[in-house]
Short mmCIF file of C-alpha atoms and ligand atoms in Angstrom, two decimals:
data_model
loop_
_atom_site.label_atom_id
_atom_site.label_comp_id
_atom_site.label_asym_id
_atom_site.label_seq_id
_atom_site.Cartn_x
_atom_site.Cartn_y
_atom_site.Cartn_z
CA UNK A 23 175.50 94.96 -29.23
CA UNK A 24 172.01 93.04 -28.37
CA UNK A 25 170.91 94.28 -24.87
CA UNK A 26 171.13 91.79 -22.72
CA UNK A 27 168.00 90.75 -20.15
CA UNK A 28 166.65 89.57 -17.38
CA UNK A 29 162.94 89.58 -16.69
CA UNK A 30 162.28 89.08 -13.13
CA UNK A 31 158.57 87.62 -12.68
CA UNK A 32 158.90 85.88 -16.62
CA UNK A 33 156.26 83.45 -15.85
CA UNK A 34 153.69 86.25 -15.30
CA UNK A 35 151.22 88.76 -17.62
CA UNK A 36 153.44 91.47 -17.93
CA UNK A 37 156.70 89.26 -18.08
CA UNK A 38 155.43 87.21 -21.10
CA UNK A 39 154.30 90.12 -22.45
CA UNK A 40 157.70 91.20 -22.35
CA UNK A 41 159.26 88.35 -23.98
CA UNK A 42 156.55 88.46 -26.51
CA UNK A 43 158.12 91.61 -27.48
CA UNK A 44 161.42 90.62 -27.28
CA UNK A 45 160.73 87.65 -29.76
CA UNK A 46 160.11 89.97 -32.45
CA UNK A 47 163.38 91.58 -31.98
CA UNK A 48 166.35 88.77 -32.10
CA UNK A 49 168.94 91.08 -33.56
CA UNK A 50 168.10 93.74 -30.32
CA UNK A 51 167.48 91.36 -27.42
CA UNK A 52 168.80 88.49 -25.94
CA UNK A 53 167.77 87.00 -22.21
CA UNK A 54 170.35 86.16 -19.76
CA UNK A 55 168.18 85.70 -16.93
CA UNK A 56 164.38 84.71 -15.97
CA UNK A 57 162.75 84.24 -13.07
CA UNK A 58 159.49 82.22 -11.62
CA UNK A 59 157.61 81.57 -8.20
CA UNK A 60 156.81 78.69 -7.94
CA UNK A 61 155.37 77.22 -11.56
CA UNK A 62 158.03 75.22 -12.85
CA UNK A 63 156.01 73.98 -16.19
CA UNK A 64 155.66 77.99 -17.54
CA UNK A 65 159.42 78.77 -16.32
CA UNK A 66 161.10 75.25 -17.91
CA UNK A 67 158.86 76.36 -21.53
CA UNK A 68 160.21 79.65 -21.56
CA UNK A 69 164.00 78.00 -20.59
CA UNK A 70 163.49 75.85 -23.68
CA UNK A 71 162.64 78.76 -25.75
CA UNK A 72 165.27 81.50 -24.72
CA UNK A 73 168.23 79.05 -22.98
CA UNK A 74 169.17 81.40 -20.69
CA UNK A 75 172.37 81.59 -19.06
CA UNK A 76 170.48 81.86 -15.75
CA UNK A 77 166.99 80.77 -14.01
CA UNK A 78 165.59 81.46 -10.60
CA UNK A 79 162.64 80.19 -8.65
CA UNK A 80 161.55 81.72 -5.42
CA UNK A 81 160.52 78.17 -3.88
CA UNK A 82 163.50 75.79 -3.40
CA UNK A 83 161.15 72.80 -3.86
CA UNK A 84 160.52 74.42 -7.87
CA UNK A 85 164.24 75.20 -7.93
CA UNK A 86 164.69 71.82 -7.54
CA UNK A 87 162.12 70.75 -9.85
CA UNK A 88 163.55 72.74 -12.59
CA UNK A 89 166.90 72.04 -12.40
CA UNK A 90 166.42 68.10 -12.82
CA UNK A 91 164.31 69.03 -15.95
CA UNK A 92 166.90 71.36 -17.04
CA UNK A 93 169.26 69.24 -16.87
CA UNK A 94 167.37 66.38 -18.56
CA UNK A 95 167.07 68.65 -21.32
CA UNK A 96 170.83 69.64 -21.85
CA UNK A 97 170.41 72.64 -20.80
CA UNK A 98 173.00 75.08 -19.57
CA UNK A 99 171.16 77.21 -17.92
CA UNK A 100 172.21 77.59 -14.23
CA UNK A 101 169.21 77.43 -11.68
CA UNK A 102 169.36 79.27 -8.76
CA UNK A 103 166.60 79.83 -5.52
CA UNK A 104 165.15 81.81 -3.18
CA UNK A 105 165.18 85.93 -2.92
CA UNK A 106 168.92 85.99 -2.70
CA UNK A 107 169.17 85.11 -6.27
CA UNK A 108 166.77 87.46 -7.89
CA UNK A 109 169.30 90.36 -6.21
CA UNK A 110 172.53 88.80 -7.37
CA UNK A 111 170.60 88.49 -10.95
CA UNK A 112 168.93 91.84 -11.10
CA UNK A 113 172.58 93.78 -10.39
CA UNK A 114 174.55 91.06 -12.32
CA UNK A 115 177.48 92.79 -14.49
CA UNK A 116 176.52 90.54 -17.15
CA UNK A 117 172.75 92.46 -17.37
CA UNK A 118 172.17 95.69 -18.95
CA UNK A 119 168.52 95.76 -18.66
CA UNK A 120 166.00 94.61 -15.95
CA UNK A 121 162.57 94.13 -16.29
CA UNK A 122 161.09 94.53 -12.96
CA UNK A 123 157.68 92.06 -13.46
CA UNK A 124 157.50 90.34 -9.69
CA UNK A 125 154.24 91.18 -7.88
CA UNK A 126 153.72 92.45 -4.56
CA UNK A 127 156.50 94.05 -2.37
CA UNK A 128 158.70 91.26 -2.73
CA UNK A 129 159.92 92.84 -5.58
CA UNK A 130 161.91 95.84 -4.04
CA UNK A 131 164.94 94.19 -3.02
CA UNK A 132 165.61 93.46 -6.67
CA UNK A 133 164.30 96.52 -8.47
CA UNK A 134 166.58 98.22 -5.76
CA UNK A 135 169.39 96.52 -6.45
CA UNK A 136 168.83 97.16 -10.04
CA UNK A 137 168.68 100.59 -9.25
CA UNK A 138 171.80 100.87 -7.53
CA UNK A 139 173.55 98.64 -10.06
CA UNK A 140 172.83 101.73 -12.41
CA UNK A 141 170.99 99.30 -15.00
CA UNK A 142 168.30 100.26 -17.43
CA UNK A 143 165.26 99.70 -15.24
CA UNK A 144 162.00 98.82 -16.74
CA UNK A 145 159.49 99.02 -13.56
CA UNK A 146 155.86 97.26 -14.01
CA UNK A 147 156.08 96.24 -10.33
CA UNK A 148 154.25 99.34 -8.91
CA UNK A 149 154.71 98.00 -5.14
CA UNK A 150 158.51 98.07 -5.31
CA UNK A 151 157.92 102.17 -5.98
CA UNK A 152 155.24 102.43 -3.35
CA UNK A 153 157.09 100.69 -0.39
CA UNK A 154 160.48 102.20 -1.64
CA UNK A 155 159.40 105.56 -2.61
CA UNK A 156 162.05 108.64 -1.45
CA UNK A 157 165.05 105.45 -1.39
CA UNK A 158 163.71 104.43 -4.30
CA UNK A 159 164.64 107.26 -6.64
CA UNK A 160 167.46 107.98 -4.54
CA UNK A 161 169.02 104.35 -5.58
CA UNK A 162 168.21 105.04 -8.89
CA UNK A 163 170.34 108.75 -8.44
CA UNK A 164 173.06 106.81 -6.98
CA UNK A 165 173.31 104.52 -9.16
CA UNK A 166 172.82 106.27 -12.42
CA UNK A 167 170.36 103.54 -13.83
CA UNK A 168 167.73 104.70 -16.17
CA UNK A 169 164.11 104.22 -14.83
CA UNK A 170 161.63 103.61 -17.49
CA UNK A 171 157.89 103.19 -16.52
CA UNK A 172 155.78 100.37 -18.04
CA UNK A 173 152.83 100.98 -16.28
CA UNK A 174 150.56 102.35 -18.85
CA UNK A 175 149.58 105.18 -17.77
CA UNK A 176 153.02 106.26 -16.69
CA UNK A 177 154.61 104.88 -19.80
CA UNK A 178 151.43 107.25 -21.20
CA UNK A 179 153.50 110.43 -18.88
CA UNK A 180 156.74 109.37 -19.77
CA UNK A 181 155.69 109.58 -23.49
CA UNK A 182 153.64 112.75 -23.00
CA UNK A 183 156.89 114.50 -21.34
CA UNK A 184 160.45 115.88 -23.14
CA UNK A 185 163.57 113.16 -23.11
CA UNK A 186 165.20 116.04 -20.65
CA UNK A 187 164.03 115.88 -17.05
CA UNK A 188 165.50 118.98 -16.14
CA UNK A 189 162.38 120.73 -18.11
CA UNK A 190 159.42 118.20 -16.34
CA UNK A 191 159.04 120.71 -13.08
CA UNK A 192 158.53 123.84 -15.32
CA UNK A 193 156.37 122.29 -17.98
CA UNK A 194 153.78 120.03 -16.13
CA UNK A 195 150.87 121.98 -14.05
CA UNK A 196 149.00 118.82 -13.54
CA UNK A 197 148.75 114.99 -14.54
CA UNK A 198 145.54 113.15 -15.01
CA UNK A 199 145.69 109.34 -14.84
CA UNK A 200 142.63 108.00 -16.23
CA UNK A 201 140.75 104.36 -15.31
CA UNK A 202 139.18 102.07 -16.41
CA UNK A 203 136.38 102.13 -13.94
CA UNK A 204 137.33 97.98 -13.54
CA UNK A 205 134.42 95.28 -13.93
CA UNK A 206 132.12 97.33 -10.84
CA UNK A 207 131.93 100.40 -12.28
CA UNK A 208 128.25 100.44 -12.16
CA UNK A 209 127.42 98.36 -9.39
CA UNK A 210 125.42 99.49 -7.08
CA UNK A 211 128.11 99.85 -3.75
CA UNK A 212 125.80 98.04 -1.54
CA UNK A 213 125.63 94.92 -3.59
CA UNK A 214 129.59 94.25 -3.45
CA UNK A 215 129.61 92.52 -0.43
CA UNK A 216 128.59 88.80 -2.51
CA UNK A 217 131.24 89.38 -5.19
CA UNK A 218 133.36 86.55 -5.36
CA UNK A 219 137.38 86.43 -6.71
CA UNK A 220 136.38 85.39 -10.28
CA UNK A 221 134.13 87.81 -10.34
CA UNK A 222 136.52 90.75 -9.14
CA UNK A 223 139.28 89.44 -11.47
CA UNK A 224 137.39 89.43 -14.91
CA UNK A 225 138.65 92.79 -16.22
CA UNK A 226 136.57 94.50 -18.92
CA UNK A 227 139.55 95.82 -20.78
CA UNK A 228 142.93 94.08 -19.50
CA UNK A 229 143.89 90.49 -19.13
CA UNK A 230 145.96 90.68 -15.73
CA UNK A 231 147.86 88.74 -12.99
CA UNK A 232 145.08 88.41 -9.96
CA UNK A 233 146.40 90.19 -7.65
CA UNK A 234 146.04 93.66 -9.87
CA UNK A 235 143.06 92.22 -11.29
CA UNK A 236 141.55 93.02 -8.02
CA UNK A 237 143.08 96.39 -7.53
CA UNK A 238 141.34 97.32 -10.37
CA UNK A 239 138.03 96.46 -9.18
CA UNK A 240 138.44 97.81 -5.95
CA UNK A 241 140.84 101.11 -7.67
CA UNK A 242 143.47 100.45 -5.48
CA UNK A 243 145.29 99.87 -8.34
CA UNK A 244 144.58 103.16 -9.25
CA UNK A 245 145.49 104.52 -5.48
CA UNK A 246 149.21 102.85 -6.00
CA UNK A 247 149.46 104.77 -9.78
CA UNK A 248 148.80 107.89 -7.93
CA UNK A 249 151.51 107.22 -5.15
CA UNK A 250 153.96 105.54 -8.00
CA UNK A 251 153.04 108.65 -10.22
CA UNK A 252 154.33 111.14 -6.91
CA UNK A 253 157.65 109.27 -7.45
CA UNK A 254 158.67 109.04 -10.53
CA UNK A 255 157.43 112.57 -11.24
CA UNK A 256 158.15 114.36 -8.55
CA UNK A 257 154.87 115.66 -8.06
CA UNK A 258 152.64 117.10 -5.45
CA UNK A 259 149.55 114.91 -4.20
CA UNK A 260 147.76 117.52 -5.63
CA UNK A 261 148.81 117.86 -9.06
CA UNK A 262 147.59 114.38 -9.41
CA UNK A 263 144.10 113.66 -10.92
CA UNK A 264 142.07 110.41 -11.71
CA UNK A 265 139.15 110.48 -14.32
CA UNK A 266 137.57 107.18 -15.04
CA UNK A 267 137.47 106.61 -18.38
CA UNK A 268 135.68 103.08 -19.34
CA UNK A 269 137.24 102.59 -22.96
CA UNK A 270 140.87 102.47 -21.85
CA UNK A 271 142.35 104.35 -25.22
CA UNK A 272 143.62 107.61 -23.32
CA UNK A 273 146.18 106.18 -21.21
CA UNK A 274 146.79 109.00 -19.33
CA UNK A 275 147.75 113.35 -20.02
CA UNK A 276 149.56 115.76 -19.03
CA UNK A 277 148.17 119.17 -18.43
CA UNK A 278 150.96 122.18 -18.91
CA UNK A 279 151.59 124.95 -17.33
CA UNK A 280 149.77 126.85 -20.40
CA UNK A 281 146.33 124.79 -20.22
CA UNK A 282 147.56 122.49 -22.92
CA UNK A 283 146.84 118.93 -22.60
CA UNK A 284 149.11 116.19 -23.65
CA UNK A 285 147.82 112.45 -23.86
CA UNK A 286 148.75 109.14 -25.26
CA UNK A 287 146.11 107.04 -26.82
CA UNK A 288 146.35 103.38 -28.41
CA UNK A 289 144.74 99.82 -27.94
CA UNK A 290 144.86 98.83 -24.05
CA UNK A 291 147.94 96.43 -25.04
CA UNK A 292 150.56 96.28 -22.04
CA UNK A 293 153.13 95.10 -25.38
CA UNK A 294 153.14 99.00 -26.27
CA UNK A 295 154.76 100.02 -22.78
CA UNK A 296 156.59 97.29 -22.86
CA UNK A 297 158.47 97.82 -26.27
CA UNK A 298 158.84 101.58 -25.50
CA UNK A 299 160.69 101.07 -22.52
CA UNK A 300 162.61 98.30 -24.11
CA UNK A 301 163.39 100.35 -27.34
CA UNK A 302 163.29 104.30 -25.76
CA UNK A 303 164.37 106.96 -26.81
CA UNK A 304 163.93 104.69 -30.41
CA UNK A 305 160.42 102.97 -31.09
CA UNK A 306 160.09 99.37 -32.26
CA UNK A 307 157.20 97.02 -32.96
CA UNK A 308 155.12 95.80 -30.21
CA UNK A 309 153.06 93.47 -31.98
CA UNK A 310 149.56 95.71 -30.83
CA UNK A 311 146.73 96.30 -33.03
CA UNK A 312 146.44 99.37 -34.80
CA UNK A 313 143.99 101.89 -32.89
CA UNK A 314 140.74 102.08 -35.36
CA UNK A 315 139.30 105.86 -34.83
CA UNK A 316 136.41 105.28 -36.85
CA UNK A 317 135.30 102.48 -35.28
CA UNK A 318 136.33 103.37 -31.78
CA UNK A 319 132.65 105.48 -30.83
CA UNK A 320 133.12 107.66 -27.55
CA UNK A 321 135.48 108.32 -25.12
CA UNK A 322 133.83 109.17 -22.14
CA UNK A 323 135.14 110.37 -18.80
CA UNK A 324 133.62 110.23 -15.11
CA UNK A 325 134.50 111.24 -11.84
CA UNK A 326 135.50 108.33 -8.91
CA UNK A 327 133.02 108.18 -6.37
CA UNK A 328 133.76 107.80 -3.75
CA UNK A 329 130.94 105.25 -2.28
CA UNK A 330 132.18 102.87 -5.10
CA UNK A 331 135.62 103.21 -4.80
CA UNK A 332 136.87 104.54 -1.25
CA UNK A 333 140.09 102.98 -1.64
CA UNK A 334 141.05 105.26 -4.20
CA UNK A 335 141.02 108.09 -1.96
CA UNK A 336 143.88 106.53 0.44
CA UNK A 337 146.49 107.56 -1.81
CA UNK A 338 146.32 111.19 -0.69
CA UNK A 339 146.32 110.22 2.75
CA UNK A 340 148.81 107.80 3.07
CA UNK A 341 150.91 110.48 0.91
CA UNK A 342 150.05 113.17 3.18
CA UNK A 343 150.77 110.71 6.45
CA UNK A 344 154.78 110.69 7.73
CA UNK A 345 157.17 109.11 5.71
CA UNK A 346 156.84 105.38 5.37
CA UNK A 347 152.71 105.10 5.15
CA UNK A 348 152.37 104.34 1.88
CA UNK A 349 154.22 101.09 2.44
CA UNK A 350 151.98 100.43 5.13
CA UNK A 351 149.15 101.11 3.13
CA UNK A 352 150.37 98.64 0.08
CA UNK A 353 151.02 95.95 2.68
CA UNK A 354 147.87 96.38 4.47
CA UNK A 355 146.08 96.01 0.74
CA UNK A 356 148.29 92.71 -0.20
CA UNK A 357 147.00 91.20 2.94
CA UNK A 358 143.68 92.28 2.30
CA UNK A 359 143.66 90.89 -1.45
CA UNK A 360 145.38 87.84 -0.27
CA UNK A 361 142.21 87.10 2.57
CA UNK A 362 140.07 88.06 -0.62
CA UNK A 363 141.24 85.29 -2.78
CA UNK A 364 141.40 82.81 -0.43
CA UNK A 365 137.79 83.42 0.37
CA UNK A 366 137.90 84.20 3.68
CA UNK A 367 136.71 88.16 3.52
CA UNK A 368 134.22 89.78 1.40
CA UNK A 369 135.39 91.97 -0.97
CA UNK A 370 134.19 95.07 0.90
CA UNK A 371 136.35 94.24 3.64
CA UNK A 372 139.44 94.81 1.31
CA UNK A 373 138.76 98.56 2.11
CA UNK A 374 138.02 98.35 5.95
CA UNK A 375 141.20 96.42 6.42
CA UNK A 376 143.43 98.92 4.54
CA UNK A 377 141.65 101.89 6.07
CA UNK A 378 142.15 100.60 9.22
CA UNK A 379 145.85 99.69 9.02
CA UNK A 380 146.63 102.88 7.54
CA UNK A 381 145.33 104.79 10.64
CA UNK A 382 146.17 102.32 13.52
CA UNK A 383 150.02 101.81 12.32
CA UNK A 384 151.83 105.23 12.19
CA UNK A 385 155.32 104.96 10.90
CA UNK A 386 158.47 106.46 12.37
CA UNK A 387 160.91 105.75 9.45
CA UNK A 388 163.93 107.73 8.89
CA UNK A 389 163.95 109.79 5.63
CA UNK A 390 167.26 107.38 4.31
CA UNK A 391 166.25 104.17 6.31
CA UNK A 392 167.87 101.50 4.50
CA UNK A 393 165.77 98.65 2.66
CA UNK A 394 165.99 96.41 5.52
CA UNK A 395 164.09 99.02 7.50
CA UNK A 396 161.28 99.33 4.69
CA UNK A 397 161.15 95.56 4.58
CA UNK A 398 160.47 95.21 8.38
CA UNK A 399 158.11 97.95 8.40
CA UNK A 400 156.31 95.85 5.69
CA UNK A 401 156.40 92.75 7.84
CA UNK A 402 154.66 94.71 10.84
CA UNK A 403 152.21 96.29 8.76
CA UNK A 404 150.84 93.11 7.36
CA UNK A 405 150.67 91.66 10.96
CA UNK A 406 148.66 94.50 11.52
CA UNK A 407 146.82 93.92 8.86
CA UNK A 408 146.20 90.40 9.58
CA UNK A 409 144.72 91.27 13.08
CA UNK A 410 142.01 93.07 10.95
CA UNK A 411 141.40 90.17 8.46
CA UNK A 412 140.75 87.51 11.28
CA UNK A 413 137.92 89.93 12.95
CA UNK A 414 136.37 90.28 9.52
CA UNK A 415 136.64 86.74 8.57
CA UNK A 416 133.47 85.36 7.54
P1 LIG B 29 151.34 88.03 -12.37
O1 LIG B 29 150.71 87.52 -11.13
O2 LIG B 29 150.80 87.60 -13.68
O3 LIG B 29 152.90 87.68 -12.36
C1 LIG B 29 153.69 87.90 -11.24
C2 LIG B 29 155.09 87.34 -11.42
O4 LIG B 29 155.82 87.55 -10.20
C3 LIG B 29 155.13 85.84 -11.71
O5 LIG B 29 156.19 85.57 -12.58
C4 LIG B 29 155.42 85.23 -10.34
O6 LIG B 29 156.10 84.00 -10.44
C5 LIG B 29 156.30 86.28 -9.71
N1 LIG B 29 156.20 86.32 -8.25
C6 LIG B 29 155.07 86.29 -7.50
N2 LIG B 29 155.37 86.36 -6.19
C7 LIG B 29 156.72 86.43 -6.10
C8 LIG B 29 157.63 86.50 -5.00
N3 LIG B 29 157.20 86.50 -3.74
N4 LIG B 29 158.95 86.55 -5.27
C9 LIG B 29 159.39 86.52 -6.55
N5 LIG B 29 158.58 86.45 -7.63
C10 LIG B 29 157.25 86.41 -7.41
O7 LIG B 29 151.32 89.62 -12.25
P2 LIG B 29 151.30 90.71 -13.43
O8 LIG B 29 149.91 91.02 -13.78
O9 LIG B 29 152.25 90.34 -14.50
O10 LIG B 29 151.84 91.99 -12.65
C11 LIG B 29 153.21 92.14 -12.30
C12 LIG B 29 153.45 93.56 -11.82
O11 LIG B 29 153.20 94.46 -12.89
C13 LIG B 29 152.51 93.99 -10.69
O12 LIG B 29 153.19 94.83 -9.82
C14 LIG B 29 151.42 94.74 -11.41
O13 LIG B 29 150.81 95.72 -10.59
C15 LIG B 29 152.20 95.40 -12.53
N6 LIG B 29 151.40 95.72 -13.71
C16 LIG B 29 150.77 94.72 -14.40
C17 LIG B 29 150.01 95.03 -15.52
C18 LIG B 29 149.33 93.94 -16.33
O14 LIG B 29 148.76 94.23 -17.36
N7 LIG B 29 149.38 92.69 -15.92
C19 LIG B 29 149.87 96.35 -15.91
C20 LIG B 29 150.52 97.34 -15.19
C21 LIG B 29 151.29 97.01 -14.09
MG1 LIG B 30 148.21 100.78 -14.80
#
């Protein structure tokens, strides 16, 4: 039987990457449900394409949008709005297999309810893991759904590790994400005050939403891969490492117990996640380029610093902090990027705000506080975070 989908976030980088894949597969796949924002022309394409069975749009005024065009088409699909739907779609008995492809933390209540509904899980919505974290993985327990990572670098783990989890504790010593170093690698820290959005968001290596476009030049991307990497391998803080590594071909390693050192290499193609945690424990095409080794030169590695990237190193805090500070953290940094975009801070200030959250907002959260709990401690920590952006506005 095809496994049947729905790709939350559809209109996005990662989610058309994901149907992309799917394309090439007819006789595996076929898409029950997709969901959009707000941009009604990509969501109505890709409902002409795949007729799903069901659509969603977070913004009632796009809902509405869509479903007269829908139905101008004769279409069957059934639009629905708001968050409410994404939840009733994501744990739908009619679903086997989620793609998780929202940005930002408005993506837990769905990738939890995924969770819970015990569906294959395919997580590229790194937020959802670093607001939810402990309840998180104990949804997914619950529920008996089958949590695949697509971020590369943890897809690069995943791949690295054995199919049994039982052995991952006694096997790994260490893991070592690696980075790309993002476009201000070798800027001189002093000079990022002036950069503007376009700037931050031209990637060297990755075509990306915005949002994570600017995590990577600031490396908070890389600070949520170390807290996301905590969770879905149950590490220590400090068995995680980050090397930057400019080329992007070693998408991450795992270092064993015996000094051995496993990594995954190939193009930096987000299709090659994608169709692993579509297809595992089989392999299918993804549609990426072959890797060339002979034309490929070095692969060079370099520490963070941490003048250029300070942000990086608030993943060991907030992980260190009580329980609940890494959500404060991500919130604090999706206010931050939001100011950034907007242009109303510089993009040094991303750091100050997030710093400053982080250490004026200490949690009290209950070890198995229910989502509504994590969702409210969101909501305070970006008015928190807020307070910080209007004394920094420029
Ligand atoms: P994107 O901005 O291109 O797409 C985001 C999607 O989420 C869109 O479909 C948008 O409509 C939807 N969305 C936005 N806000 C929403 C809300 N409030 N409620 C519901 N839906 C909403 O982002 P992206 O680059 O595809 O990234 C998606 C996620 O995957 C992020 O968490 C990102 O960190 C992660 N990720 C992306 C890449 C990549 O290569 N793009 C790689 C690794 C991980
Ligand atoms: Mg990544």
């Amino acid at each position: 039987m095809r496994q049947r989908l729905c790709v939350l976030g559809s209109t996005g980088s990662v989610g058309s990457n994901t149907l992309d894949v799917a394309a090439r597969h007819p006789d595996r796949f076929e898409v029950v449900a997709l969901t959009g924002q707000q941009r009604v022309d990509e969501l109505f394409a890709q409902c002409l394409r795949w007729r799903p069975r069901f659509a969603a749009m977070g913004v009632a005024s796009a809902a509405a949008e869509l479903r007269a065009r829908v139905r101008q088409a004769g279409l069957l699909t059934e639009v629905l709005e708001g968050a409410d739907a994404l939840v009733q779609l994501a744990s739908h008995p009619d679903v086997d297999t989620v793609m998780g492809a929202i940005v930002g933390a408005a993506g837990l209540p769905p990738c939890m309810a995924a969770a819970r509904a015990g569906k294959r899980l395919l997580l590229a919505n790194k937020e959802a893991l670093v607001v939810g974290g402990a309840q998180f993985m104990a949804a997914v327990e619950e529920g008996g759904a089958t949590l695949l990572p697509i971020d590369s670098e943890h897809s690069a783990i995943f791949q690295c590790l054995p199919e049994d989890r039982s052995q991952w504790k006694q096997r790994v010593d260490h893991i070592v994400l690696t980075a790309s170093g993002g476009p201000f690698r070798q800027r001189e820290p002093s000079t990022l005050t002036s950069v503007t959005p376009e700037e931050a968001c031209a990637h060297p290596n990755w075509v990306m939403g915005r949002k994570i476009s600017v995590d990577s030049a600031t490396m908070m991307n890389k600070a949520l891969e170390v807290i996301e990497a905590r969770w879905l391998f149950d590490l220590t803080p400090e068995q995680i490492q980050v090397v930057i590594h400019p080329q992007s071909i070693i998408h991450s390693m795992v270092v064993c117990r015996d000094q051995s050192v496993l990594a995954q290499l190939g193009t930096p193609d987000m299709r090659v996640p994608i169709a692993y945690g579509l297809s595992f424990p089989e392999r299918i095409e993804s549609g990426a380029e072959a890797l060339d080794f002979l034309s490929l030169g070095a692969l060079t590695f370099e520490p963070p610093r941490r003048e250029r990237f300070p942000g990086l190193f608030l993943a060991w805090d907030a992980l260190r902090g009580p329980h609940g500070s890494t959500a404060v953290l991500n919130a604090a940094n999706e206010e931050a990027v939001a100011a950034f975009l907007d242009r109303q801070i510089g993009f040094d200030a991303i750091h100050r705000i997030n710093a400053q959250t982080l250490e004026s907002l200490i949690p009290s959260l209950d070890l198995h506080a229910p989502v509504e709990a994590l969702l409210e401690l969101d909501r305070q920590s970006r008015e928190r975070a807020r307070t910080f952006v209007k004394a920094l506005r420029r």
